[in-house]
mmCIF file of C-alpha atoms and ligand atoms in Angstrom:
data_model
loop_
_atom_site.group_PDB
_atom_site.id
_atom_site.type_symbol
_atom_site.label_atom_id
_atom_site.label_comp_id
_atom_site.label_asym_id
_atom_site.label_seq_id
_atom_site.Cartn_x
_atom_site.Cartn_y
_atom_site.Cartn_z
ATOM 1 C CA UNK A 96 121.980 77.843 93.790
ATOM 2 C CA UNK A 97 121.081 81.620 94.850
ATOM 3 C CA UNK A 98 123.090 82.654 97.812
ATOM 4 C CA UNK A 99 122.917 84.654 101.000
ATOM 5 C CA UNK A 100 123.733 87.705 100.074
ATOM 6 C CA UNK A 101 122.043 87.706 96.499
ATOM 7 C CA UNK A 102 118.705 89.410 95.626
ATOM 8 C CA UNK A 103 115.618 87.918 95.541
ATOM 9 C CA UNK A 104 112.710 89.574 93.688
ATOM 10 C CA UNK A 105 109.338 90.135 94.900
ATOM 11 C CA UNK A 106 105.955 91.225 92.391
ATOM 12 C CA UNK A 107 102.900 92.648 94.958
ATOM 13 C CA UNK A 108 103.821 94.559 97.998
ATOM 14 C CA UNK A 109 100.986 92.839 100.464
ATOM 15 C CA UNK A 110 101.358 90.924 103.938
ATOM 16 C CA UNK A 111 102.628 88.124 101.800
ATOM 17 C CA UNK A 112 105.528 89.694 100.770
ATOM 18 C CA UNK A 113 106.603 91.622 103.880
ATOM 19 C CA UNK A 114 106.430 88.183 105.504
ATOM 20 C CA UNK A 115 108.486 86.692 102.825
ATOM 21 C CA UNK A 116 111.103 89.404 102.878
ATOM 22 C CA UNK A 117 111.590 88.526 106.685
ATOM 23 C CA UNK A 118 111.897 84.797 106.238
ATOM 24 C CA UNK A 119 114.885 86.209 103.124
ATOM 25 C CA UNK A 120 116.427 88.639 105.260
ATOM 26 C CA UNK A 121 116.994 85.722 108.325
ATOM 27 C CA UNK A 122 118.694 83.366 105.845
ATOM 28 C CA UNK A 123 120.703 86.720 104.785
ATOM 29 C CA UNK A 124 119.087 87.790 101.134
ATOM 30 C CA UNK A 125 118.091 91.124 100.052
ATOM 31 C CA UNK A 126 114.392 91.088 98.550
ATOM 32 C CA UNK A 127 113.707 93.915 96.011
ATOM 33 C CA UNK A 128 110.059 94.227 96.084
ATOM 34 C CA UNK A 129 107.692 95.967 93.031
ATOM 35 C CA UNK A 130 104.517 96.808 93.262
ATOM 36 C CA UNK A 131 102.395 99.708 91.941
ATOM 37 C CA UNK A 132 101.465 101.118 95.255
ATOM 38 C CA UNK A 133 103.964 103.247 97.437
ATOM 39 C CA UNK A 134 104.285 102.442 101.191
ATOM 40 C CA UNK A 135 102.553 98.828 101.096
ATOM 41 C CA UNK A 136 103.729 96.516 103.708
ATOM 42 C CA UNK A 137 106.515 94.296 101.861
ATOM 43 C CA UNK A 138 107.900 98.018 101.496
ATOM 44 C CA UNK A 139 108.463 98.716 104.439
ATOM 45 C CA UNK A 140 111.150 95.634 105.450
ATOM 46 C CA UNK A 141 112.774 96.187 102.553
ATOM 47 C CA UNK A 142 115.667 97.856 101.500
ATOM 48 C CA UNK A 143 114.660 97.722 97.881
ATOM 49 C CA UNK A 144 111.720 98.808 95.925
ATOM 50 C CA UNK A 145 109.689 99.907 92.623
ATOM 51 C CA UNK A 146 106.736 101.748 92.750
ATOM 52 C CA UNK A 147 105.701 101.107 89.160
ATOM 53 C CA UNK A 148 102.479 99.594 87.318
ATOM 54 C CA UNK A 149 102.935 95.791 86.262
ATOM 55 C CA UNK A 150 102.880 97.108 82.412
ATOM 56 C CA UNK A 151 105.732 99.481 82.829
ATOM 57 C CA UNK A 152 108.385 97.569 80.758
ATOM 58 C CA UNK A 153 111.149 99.987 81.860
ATOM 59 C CA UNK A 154 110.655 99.948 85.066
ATOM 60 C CA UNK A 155 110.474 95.772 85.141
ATOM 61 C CA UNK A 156 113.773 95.474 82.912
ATOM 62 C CA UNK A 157 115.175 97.929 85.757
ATOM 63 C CA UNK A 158 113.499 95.226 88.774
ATOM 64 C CA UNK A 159 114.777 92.522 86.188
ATOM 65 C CA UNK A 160 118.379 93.251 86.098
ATOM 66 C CA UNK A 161 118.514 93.939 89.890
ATOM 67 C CA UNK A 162 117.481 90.490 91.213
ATOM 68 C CA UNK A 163 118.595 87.344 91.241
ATOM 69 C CA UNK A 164 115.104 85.229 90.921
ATOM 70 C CA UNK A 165 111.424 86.358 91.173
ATOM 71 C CA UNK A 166 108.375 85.308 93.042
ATOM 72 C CA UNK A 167 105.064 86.646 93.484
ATOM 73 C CA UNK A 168 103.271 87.302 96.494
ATOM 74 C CA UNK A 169 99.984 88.213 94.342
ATOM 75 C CA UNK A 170 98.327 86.309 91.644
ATOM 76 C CA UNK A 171 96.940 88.761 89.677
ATOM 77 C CA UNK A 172 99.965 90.170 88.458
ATOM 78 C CA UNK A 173 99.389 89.827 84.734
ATOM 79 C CA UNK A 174 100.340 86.958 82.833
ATOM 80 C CA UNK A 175 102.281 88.793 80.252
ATOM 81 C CA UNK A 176 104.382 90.574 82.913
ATOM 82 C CA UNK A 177 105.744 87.219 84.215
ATOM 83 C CA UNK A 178 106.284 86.269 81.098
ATOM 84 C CA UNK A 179 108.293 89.252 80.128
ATOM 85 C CA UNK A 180 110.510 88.625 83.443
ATOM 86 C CA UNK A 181 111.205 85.158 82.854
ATOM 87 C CA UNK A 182 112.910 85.595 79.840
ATOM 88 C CA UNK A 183 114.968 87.891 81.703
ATOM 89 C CA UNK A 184 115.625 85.955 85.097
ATOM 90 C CA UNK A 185 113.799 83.035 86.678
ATOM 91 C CA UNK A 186 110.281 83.115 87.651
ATOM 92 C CA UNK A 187 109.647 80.572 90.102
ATOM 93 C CA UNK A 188 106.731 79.598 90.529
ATOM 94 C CA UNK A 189 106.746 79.917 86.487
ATOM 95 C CA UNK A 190 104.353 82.321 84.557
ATOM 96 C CA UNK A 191 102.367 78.724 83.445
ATOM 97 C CA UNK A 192 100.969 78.141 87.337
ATOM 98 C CA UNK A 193 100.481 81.881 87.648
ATOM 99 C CA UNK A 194 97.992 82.195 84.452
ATOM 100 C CA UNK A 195 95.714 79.074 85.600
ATOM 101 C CA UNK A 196 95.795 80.414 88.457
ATOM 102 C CA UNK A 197 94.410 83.554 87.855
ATOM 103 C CA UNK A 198 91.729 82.051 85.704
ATOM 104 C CA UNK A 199 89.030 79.961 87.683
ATOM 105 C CA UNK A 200 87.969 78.590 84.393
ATOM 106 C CA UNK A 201 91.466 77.447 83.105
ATOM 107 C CA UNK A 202 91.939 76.393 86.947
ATOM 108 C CA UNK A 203 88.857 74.144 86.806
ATOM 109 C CA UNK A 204 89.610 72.604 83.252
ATOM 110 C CA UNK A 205 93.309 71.998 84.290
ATOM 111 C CA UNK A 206 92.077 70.107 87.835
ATOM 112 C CA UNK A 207 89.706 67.803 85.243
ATOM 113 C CA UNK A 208 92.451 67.177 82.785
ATOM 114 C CA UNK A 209 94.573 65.936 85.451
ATOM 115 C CA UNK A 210 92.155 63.818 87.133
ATOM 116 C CA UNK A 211 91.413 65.674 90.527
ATOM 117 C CA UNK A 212 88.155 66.136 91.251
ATOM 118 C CA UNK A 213 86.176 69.628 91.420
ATOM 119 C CA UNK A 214 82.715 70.838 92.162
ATOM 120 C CA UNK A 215 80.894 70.647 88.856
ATOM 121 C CA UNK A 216 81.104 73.730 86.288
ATOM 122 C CA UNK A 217 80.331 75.532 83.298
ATOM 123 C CA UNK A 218 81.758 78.338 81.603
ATOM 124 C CA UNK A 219 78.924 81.151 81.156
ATOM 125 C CA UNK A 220 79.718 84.177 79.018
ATOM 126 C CA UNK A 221 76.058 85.146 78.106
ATOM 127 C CA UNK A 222 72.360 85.157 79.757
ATOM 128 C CA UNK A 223 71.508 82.095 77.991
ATOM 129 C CA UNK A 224 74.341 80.082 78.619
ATOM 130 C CA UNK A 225 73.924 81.433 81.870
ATOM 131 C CA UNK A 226 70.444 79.723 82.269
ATOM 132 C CA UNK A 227 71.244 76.708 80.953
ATOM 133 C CA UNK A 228 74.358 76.075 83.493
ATOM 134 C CA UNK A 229 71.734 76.624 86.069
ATOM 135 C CA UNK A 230 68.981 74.271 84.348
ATOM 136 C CA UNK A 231 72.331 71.022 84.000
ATOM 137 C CA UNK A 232 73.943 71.838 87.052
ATOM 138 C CA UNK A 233 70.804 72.884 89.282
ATOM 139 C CA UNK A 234 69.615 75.883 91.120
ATOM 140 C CA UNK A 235 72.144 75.355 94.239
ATOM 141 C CA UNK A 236 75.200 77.345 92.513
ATOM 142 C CA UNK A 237 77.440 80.087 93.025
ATOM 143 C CA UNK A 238 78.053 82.475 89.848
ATOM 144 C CA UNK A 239 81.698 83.504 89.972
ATOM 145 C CA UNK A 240 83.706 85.816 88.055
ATOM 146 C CA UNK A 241 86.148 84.144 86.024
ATOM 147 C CA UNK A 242 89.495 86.542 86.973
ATOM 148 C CA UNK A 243 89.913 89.113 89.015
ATOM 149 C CA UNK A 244 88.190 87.533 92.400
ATOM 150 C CA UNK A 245 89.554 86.671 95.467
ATOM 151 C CA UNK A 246 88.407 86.583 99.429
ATOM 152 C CA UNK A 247 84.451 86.090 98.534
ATOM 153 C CA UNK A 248 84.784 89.103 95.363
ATOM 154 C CA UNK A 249 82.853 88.548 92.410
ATOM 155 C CA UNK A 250 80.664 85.591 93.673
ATOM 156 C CA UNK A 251 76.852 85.716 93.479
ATOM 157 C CA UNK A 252 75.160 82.810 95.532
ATOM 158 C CA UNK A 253 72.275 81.446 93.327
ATOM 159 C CA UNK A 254 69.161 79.470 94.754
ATOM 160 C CA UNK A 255 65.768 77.906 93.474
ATOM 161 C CA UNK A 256 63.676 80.845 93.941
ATOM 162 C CA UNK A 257 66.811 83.535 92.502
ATOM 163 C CA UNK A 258 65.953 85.949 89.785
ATOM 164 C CA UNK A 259 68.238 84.661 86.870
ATOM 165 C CA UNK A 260 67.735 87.737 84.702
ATOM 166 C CA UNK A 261 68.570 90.051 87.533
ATOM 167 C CA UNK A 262 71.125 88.596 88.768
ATOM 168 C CA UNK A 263 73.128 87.974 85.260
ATOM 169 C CA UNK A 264 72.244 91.754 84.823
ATOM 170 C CA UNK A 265 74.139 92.355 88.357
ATOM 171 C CA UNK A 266 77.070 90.127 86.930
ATOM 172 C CA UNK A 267 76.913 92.921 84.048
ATOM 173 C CA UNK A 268 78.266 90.456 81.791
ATOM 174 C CA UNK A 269 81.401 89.575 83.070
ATOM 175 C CA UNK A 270 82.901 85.871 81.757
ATOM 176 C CA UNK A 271 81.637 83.715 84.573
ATOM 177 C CA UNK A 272 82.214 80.514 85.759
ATOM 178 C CA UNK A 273 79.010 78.470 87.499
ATOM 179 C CA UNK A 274 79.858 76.252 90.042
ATOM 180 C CA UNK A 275 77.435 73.395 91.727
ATOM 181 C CA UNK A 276 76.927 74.317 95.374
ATOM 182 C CA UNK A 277 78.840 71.900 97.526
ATOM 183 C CA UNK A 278 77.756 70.910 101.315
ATOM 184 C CA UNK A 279 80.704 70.617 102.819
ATOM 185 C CA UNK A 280 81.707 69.532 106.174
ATOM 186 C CA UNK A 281 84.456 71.621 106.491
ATOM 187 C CA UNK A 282 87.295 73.565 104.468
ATOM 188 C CA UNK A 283 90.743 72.368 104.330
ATOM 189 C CA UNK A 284 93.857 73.163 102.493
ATOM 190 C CA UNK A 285 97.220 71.423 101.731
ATOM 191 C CA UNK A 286 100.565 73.702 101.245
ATOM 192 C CA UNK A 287 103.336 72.283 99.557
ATOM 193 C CA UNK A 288 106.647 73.474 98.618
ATOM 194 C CA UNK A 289 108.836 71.951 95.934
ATOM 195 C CA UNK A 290 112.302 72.409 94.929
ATOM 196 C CA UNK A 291 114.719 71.831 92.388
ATOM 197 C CA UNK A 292 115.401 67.853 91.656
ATOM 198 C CA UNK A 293 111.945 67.160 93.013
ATOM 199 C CA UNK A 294 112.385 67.738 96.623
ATOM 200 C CA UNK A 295 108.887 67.967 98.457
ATOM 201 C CA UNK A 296 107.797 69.568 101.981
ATOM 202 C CA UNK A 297 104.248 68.921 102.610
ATOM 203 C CA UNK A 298 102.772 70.996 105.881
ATOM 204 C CA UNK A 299 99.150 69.263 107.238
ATOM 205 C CA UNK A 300 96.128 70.244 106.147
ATOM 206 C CA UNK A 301 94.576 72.354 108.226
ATOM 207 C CA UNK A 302 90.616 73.234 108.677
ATOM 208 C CA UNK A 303 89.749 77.522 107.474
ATOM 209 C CA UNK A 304 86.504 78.780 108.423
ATOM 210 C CA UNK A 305 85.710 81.900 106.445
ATOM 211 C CA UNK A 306 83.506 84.753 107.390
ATOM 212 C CA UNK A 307 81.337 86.217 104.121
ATOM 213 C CA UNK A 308 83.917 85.441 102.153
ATOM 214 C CA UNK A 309 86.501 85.771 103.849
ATOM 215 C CA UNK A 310 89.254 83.378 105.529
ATOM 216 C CA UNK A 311 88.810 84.195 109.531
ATOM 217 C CA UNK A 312 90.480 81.250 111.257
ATOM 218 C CA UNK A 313 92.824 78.385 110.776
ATOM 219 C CA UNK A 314 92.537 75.434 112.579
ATOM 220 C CA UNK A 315 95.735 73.679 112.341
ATOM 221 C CA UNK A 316 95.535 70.374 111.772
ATOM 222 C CA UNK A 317 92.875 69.533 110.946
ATOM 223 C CA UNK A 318 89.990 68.242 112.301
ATOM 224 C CA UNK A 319 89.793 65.103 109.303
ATOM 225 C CA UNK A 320 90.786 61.184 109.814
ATOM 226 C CA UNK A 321 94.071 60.638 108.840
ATOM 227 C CA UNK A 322 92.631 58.657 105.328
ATOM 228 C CA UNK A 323 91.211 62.129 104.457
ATOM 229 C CA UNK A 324 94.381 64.030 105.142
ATOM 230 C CA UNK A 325 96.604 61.525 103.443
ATOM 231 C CA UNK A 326 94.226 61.763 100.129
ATOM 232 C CA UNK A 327 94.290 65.470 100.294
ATOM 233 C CA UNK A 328 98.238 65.775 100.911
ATOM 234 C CA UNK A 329 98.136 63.252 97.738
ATOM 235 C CA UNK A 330 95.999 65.759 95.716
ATOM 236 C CA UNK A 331 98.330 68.800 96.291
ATOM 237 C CA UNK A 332 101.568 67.215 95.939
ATOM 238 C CA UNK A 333 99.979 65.676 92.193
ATOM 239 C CA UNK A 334 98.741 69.680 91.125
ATOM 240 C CA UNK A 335 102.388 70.556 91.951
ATOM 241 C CA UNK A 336 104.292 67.978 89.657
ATOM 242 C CA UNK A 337 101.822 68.434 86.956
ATOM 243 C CA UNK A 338 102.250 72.163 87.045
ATOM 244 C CA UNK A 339 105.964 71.660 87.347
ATOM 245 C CA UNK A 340 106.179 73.905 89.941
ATOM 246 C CA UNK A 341 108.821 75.200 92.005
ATOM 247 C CA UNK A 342 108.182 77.477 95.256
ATOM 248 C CA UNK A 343 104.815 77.006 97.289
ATOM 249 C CA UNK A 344 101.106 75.519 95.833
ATOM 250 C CA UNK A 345 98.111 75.973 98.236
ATOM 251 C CA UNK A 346 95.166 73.930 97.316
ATOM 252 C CA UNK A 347 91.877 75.315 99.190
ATOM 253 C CA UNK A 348 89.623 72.021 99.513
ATOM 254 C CA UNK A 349 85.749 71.069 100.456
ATOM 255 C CA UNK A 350 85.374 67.845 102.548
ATOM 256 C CA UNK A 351 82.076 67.075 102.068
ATOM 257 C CA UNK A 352 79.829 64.616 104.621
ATOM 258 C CA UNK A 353 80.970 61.494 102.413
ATOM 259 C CA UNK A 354 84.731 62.021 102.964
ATOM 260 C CA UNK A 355 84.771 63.250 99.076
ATOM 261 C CA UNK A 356 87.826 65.687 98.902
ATOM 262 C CA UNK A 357 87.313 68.461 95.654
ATOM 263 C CA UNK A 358 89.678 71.269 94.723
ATOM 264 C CA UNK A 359 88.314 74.680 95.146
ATOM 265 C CA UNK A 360 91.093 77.042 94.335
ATOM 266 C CA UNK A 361 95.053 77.252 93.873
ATOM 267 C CA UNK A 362 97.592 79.861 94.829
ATOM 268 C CA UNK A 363 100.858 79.482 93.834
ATOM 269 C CA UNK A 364 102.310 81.465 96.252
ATOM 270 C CA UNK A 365 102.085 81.901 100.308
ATOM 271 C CA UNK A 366 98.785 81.722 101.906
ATOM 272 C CA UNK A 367 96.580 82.840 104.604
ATOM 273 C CA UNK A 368 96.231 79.461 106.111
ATOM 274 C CA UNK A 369 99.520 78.979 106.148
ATOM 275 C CA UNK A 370 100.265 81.949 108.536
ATOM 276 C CA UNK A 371 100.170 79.234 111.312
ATOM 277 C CA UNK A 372 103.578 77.784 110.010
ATOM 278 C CA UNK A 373 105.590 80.957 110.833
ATOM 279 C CA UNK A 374 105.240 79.903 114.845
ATOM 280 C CA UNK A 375 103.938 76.471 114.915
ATOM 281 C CA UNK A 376 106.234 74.732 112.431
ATOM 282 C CA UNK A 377 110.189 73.869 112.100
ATOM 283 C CA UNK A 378 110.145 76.357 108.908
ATOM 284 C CA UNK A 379 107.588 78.772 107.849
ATOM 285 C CA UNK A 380 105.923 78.473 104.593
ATOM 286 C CA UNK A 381 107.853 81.892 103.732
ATOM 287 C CA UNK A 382 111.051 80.287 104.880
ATOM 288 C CA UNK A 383 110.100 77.074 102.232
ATOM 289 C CA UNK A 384 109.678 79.462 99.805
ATOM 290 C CA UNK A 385 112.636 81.023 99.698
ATOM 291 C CA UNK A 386 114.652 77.679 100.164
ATOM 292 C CA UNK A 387 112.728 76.093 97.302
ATOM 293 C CA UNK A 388 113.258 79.273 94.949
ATOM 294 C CA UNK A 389 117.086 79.888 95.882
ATOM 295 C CA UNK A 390 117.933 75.906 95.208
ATOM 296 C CA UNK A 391 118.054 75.020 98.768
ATOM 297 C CA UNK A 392 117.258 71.862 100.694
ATOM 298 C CA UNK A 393 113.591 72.406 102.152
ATOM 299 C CA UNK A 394 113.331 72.665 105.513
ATOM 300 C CA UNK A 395 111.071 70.382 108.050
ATOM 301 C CA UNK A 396 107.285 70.797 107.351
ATOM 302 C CA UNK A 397 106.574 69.678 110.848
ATOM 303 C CA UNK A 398 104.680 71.183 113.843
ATOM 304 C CA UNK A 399 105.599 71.247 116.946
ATOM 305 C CA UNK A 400 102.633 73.004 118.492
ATOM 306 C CA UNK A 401 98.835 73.022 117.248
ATOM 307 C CA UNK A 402 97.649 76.206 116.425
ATOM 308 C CA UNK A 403 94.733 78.747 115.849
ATOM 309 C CA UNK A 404 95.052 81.330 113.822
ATOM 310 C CA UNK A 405 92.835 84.016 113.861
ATOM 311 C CA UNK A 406 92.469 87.137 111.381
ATOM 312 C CA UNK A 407 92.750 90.592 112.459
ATOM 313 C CA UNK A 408 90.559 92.109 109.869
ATOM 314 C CA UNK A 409 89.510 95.813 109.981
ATOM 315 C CA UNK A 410 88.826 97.469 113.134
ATOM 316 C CA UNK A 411 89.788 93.730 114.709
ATOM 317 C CA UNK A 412 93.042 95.348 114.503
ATOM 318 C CA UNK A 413 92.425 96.861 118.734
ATOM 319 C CA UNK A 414 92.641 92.708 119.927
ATOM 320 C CA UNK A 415 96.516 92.878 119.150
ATOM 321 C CA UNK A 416 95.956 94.307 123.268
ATOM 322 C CA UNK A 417 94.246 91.353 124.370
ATOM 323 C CA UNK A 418 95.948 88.794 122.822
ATOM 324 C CA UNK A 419 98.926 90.279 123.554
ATOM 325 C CA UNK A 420 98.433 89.645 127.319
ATOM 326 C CA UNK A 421 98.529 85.792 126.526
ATOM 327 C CA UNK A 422 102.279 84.717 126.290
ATOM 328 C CA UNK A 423 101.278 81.523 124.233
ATOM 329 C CA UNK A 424 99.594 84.314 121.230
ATOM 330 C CA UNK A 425 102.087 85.443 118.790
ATOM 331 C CA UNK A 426 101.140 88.596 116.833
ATOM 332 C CA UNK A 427 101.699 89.712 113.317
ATOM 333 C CA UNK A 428 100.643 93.116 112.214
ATOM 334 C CA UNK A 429 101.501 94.495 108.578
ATOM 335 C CA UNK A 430 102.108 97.588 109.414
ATOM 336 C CA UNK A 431 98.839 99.054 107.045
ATOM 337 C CA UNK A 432 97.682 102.427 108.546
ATOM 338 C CA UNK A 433 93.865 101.993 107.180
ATOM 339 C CA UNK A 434 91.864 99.617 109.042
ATOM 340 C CA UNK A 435 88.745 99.202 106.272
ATOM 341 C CA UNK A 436 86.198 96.887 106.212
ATOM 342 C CA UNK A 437 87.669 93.540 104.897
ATOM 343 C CA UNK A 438 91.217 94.475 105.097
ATOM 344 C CA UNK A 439 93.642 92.253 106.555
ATOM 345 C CA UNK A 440 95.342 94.279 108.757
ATOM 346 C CA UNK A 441 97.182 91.299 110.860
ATOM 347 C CA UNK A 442 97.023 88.051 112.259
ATOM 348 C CA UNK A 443 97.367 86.499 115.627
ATOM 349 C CA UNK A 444 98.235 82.252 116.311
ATOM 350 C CA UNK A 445 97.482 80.614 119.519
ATOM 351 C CA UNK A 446 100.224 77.817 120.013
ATOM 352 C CA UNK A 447 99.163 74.734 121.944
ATOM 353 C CA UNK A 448 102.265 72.726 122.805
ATOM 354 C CA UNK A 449 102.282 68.881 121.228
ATOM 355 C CA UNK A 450 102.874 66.888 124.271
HETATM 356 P P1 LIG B 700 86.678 81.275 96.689
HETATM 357 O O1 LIG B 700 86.922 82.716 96.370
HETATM 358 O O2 LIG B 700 86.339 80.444 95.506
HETATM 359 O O3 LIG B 700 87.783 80.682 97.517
HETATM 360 O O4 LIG B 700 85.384 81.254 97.631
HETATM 361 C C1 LIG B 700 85.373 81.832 98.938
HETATM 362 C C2 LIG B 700 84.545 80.956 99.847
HETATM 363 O O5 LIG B 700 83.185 80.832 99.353
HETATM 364 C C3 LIG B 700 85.031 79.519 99.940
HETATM 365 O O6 LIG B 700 86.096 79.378 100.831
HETATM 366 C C4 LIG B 700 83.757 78.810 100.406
HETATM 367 O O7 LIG B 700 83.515 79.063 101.783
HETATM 368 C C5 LIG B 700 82.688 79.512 99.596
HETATM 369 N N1 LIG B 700 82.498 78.793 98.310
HETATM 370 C C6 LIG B 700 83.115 79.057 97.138
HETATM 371 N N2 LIG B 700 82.747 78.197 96.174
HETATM 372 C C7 LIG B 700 81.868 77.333 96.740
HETATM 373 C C8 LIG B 700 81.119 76.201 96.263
HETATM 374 N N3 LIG B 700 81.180 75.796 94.972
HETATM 375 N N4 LIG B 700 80.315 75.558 97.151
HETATM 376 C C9 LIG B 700 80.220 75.961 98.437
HETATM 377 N N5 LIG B 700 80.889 77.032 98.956
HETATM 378 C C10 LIG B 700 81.703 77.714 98.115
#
């Protein structure tokens, strides 16, 4: 077991791992977090840190020696770089979950090989492969790059009267992934933690609506008959033992009209939609996280008050006024000093009291 008191180390600097450095420092461990950019918000709450790119071997044996066990808040910190950690201290989640993460093709293959089911795909690397993904899977798709995309990034929406050759030019010949279109009746997703000896914490699925792209509100639980939820809890806690994971998995789902449930994406780490958890449930998914990492029992998964969680993204950053005038909002704000276009700059959950 890692103990109060010892280190904890974090890779990526973001919201994810400022709010995971809070939920440490409350059960008394130090995080040390590294990340390539100075000043990002895990920085800030922390007493340690390394400004250094996720190649820089010196700097990483440094980070290595200092902590106690790693976690990433960020899933594109390269493969090799977890792997050269891990056989230096523990990775949890392990540098396995992290790579199919980061791969939406590896993702996709692993769901199928496993038995969980996915919108269909095929792997496109040139024009022609290109149009013949299109011709098997139809002319309803989304092109997607294969790494490297996140909130909405590197997705071109594809439909019957498209321009195939301008639009693979536009993809500039990136590896690509095609997915079938799927009408959904709403998004969910399922967090689960999981800790040494197979202990499990499952929180509820809850419902995201996104915004081009992007995840703007959490509806928590959600909205889906109990059958649906139990089948998608089902899914997530199955991804997690065959990835053999310890720490947190978040599976983003489609329901569609049918009651189908398919796997969109995984993150092996905190997420978005699981903001909510900080003030509506008995333990935060940051607080799981670090319990599950350190060897801890897990904590309770369950809510005591339904929540909406809202994004404060770009210049939405001015509400943090308004909704602090409502004493049943709780505000989060990252402490980022750009408000851009797209950024996440903080988040704000409406409790509603379970009666
Ligand atoms: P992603 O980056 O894959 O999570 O995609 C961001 C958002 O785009 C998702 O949350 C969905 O709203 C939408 N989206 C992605 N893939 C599909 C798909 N195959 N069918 C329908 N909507 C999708």
């Amino acid at each position: 077991m890692i103990e109060p008191g010892q280190t904890i180390g974090i890779l990526g600097g973001g919201q994810l791992g400022r709010m995971t450095a809070l939920a440490a420092a409350a059960l008394g461990y130090r995080c040390h977090v590294y990340c390539p950019i100075k000043d990002s918000p895990a920085k800030l709450v922390t007493a340690f840190s390394t400004t250094a790119a996720y190649d820089n071997k010196l700097a990483l044996g440094r980070f290595a020696k200092s902590v106690d066990v790693i976690t990433f808040e960020f899933e594109n910190v390269p493969g090799d770089t977890a792997e050269f950690l891990a056989e230096r201290k523990p990775v949890r989640p392990g540098p396995n979950a992290l790579r199919i993460a980061q791969d939406r093709l590896k993702e996709k293959d692993f769901l199928q090989s496993i038995g969980v089911p996915t919108a269909p795909y095929r792997a496109v690397t040139t024009g022609e492969e290109f149009r013949a993904a299109v011709s098997a899977i139809g002319p309803r798709a989304i092109l997607k790059t294969v790494r490297m995309g996140y909130d909405g990034k590197g997705q071109f929406p594809i439909r019957a009267d498209s321009d195939l050759a301008a639009l693979w030019q536009r993809f500039a010949n990136n590896d690509g992934i095609l997915e079938g279109f799927v009408e959904f009746a709403c998004e969910i997703s399922v967090i689960v933690a999981r800790g040494e000896n197979n202990r499990w914490a499952t929180y509820a699925p809850v419902e995201n609506q996104h915004v081009q792209g992007i995840l703007d509100t959490t509806l928590a639980p959600a909205r889906v008959p109990s059958e649906v939820a139990m089948r998608a809890e089902a899914i997530a806690r199955h991804i997690a033992e065959k990835l053999d994971l310890i720490g947190l998995l978040a599976v983003e789902m489609f329901v569609t009209h049918r009651g189908e449930v398919l796997v969109n994406e995984l993150a092996p780490r905190p997420h978005n939609s699981g903001h909510w958890t900080i003030d509506a449930c008995y333990t935060s998914q940051f607080e799981q996280l670090v319990r599950a990492i350190c060897g801890l029992p897990l904590g309770s998964p369950d809510h005591h008050s339904d929540a909406v969680m809202r994004n404060l993204i770009g210049a939405d950053i001015a509400k943090w006024r308004e909704a602090i005038t409502d004493p049943f909002q709780k505000i989060h704000l990252y402490g980022k000093d750009v408000a851009s276009p797209g950024r996440k700059m903080g988040h704000v959950t409406k409790l509603i009291p379970r009666r």
